[in-house]
mmCIF file of C-alpha atoms in Angstrom:
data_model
loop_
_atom_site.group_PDB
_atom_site.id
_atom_site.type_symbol
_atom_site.label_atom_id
_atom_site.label_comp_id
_atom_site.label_asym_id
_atom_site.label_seq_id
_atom_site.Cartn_x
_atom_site.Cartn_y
_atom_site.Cartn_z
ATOM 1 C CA UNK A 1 24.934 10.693 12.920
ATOM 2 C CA UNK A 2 25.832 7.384 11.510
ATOM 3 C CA UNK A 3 24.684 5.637 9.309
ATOM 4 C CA UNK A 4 22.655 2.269 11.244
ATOM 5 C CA UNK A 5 22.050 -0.788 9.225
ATOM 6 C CA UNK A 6 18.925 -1.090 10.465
ATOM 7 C CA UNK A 7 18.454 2.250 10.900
ATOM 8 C CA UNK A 8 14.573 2.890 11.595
ATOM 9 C CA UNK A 9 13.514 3.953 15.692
ATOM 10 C CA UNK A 10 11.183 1.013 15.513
ATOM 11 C CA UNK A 11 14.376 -1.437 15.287
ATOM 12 C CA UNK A 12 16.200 0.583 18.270
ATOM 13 C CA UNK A 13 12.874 -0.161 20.320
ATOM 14 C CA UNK A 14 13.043 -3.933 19.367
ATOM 15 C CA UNK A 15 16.386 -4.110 20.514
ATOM 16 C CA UNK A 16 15.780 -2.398 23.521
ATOM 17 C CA UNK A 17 13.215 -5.407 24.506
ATOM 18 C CA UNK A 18 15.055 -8.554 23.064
ATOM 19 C CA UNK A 19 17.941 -7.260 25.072
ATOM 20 C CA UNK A 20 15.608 -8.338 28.241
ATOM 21 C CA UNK A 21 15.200 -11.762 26.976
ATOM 22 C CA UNK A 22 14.225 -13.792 24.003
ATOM 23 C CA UNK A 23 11.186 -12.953 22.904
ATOM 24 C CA UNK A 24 9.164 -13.567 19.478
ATOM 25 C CA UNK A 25 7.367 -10.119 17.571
ATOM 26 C CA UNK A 26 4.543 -10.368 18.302
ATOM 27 C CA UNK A 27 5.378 -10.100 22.116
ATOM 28 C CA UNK A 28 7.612 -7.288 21.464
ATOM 29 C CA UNK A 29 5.053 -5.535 19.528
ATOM 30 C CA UNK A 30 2.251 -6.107 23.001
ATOM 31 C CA UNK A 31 6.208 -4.922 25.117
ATOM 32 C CA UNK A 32 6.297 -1.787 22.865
ATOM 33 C CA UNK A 33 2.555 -1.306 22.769
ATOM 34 C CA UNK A 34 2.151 -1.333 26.827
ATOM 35 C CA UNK A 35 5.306 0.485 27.099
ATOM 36 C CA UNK A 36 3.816 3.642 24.698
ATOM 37 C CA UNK A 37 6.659 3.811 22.481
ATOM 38 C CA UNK A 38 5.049 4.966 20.099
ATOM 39 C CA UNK A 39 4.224 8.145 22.094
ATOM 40 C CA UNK A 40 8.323 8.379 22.483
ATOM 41 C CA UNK A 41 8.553 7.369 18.563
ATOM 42 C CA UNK A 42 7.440 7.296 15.414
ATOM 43 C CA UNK A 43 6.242 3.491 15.039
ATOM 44 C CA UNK A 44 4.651 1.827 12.128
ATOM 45 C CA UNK A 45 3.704 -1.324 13.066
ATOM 46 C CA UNK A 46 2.944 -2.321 9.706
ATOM 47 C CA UNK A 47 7.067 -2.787 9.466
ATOM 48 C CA UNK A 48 7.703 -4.976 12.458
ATOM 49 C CA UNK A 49 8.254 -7.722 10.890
ATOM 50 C CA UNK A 50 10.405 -6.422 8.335
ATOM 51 C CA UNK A 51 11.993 -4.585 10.794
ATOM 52 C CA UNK A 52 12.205 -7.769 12.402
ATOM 53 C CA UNK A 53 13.546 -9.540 9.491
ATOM 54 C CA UNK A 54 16.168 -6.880 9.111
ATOM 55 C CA UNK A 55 17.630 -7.462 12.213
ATOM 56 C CA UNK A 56 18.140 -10.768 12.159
ATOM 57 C CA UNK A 57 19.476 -10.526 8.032
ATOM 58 C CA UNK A 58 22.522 -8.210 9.993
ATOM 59 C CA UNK A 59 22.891 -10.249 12.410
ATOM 60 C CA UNK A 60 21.721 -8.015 15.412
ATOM 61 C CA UNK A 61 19.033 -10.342 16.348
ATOM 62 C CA UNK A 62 18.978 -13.914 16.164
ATOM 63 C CA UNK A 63 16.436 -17.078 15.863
ATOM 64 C CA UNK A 64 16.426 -18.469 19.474
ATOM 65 C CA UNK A 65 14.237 -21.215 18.534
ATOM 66 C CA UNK A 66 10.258 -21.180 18.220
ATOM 67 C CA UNK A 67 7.016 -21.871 20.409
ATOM 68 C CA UNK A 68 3.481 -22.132 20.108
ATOM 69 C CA UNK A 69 0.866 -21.580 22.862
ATOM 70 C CA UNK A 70 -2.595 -23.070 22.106
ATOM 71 C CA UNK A 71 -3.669 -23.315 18.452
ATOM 72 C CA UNK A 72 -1.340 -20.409 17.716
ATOM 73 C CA UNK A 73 0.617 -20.536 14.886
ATOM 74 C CA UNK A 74 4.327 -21.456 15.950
ATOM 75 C CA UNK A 75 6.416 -18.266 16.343
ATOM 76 C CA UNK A 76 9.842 -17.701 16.274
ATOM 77 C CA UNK A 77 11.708 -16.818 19.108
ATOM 78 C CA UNK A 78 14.565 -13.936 18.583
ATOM 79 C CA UNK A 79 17.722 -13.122 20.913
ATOM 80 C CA UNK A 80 19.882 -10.266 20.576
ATOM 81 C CA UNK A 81 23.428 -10.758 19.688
ATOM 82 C CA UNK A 82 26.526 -9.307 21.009
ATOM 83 C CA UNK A 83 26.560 -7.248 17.996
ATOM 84 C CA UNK A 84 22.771 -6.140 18.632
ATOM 85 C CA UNK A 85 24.518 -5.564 22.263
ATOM 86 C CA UNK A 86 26.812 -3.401 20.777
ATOM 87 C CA UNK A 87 25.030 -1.689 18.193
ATOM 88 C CA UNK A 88 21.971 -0.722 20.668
ATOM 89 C CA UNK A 89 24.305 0.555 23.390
ATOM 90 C CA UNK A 90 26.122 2.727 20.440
ATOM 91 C CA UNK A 91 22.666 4.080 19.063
ATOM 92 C CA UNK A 92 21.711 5.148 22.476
ATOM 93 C CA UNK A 93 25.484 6.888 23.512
ATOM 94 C CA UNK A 94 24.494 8.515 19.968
ATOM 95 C CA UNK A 95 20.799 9.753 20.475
ATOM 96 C CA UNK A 96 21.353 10.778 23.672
ATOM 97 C CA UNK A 97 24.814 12.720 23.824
ATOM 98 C CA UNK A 98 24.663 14.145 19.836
ATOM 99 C CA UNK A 99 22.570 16.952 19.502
ATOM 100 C CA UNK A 100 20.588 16.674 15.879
ATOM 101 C CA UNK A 101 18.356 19.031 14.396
ATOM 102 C CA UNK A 102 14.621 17.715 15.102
ATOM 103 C CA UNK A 103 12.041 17.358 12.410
ATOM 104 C CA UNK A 104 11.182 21.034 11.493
ATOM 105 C CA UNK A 105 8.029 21.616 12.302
ATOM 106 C CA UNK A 106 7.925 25.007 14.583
ATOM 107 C CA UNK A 107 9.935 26.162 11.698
ATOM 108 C CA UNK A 108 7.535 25.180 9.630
ATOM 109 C CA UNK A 109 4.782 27.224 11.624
ATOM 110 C CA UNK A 110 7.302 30.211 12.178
ATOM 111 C CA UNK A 111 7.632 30.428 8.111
ATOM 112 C CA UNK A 112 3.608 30.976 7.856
ATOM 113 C CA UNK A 113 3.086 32.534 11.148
ATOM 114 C CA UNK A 114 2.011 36.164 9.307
ATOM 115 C CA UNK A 115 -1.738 33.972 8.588
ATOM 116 C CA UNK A 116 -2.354 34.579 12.399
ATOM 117 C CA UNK A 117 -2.975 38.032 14.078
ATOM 118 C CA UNK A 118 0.142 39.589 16.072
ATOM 119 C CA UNK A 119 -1.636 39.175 18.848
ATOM 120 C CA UNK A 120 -2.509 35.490 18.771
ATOM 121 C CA UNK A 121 1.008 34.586 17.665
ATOM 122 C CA UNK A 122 1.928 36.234 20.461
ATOM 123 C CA UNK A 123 -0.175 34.515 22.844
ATOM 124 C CA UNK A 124 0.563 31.474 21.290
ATOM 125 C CA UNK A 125 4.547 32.228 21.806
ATOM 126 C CA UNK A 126 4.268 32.601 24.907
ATOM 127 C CA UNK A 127 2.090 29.761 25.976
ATOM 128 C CA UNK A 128 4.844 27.847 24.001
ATOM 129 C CA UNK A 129 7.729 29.398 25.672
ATOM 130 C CA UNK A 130 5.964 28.233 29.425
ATOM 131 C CA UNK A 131 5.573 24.791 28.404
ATOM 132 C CA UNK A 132 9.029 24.297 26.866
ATOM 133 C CA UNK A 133 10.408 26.090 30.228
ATOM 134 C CA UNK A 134 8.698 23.525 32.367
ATOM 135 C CA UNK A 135 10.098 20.121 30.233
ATOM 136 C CA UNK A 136 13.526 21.820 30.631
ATOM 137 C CA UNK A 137 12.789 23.099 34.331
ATOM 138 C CA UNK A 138 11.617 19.003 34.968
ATOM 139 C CA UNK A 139 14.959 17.983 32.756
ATOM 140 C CA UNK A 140 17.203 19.712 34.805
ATOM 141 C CA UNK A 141 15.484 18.523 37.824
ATOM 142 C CA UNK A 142 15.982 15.193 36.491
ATOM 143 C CA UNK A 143 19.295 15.224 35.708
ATOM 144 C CA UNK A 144 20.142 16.978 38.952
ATOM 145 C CA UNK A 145 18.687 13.849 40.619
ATOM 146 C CA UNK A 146 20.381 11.548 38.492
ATOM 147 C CA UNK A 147 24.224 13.383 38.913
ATOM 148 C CA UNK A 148 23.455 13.497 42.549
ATOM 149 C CA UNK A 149 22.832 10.165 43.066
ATOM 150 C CA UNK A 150 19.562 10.831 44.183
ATOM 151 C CA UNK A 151 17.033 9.529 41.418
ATOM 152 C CA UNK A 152 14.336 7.204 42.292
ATOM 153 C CA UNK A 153 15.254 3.718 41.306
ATOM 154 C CA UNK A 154 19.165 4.859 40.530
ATOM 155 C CA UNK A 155 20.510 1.587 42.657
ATOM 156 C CA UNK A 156 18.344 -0.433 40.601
ATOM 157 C CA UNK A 157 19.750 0.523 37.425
ATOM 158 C CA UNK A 158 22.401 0.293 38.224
ATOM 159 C CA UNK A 159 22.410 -2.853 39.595
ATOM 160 C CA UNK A 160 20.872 -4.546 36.466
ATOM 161 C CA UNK A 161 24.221 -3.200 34.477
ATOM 162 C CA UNK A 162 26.577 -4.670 37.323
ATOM 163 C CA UNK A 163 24.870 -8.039 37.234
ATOM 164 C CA UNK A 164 22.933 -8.245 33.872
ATOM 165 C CA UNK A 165 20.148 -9.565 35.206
ATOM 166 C CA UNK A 166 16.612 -7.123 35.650
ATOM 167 C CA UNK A 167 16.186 -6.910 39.247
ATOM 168 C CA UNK A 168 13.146 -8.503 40.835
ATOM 169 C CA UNK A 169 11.755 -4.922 41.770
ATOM 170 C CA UNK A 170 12.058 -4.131 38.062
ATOM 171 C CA UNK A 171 10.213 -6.929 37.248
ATOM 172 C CA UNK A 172 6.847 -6.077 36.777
ATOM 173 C CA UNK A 173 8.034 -2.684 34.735
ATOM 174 C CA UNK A 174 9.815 -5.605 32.420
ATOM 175 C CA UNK A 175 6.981 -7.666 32.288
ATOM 176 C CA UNK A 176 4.321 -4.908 31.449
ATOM 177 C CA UNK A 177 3.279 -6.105 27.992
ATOM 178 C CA UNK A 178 4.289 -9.480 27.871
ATOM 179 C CA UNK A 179 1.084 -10.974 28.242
ATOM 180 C CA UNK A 180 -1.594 -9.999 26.147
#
């Protein structure tokens, strides 16, 4: 894996949502929030703003200008740049075609598992073995879908890549979050 500049999950979410538009962190932090990214990621939202911060400092992300709404505080408004373009596209080729070892912790289990009966850990096993089975049965369904041609909103996607812009059915998905 390489090495990121900004290299925490929370800072490949943020890019994922200032790639929509310009927005300022708090909105992306309500975008992430509605989204549940942090049920796909580890987020502390104590470090947005550092996060944040560290973006723009590499130049991934960029001042866009600032706005206030009511007796708000101003807030500034970030963009991505093409270099947050290219860096999030990079980050995603990487996460999703580079298999990594995960965070250890059915190993961690496995190394202690003598503290349970054979029995139980064998029950257990197995109930583990049936869920993992269905998330890769409902993968490969997935991806069957998706190399077929077939999946749900494929056209869509696609079309937002061929044109850049979010497609008016997609709207309301790109929305979610925005206003608090």
């Amino acid at each position: 894996m390489k090495r990121r500049r900004v290299g925490s999950l929370l800072a490949l979410a943020v890019l994922a949502v200032v790639q929509e538009r310009p927005v300022h962190p708090y909105e992306m932090a309500s975008v992430l929030r509605a989204r549940g990214k942090d049920q796909d990621m580890p987020i502390k939202w104590g470090s947005l703003y550092t996060v944040v911060g560290n973006l723009d400092k590499h130049g991934l992300i960029e001042a866009a200008g600032s706005e206030r709404s009511g007796a708000r505080p101003e807030r500034t408004v970030y963009r991505i740049t093409d270099a947050g373009r290219a860096e999030l596209a990079d980050w995603v080729r990487e996460l999703i075609g580079t298999p990594e070892r995960e965070q250890p912790r059915f190993e961690a289990g496995l190394s202690v598992l003598g503290i349970l009966p054979p029995a139980e850990a064998t029950v257990l096993l197995q109930a583990r073995r049936a869920a993992l089975q269905s998330q890769v049965d409902g993968q490969r369904a997935a991806l069957a879908e998706l190399a077929g041609g077939t999946l749900p909103g494929l056209d869509l996607w696609q079309s937002w890549h061929d044109t850049g812009e979010v497609p008016a059915e997609l709207s309301e998905l790109a929305d979610r979050g925005r206003n608090p």
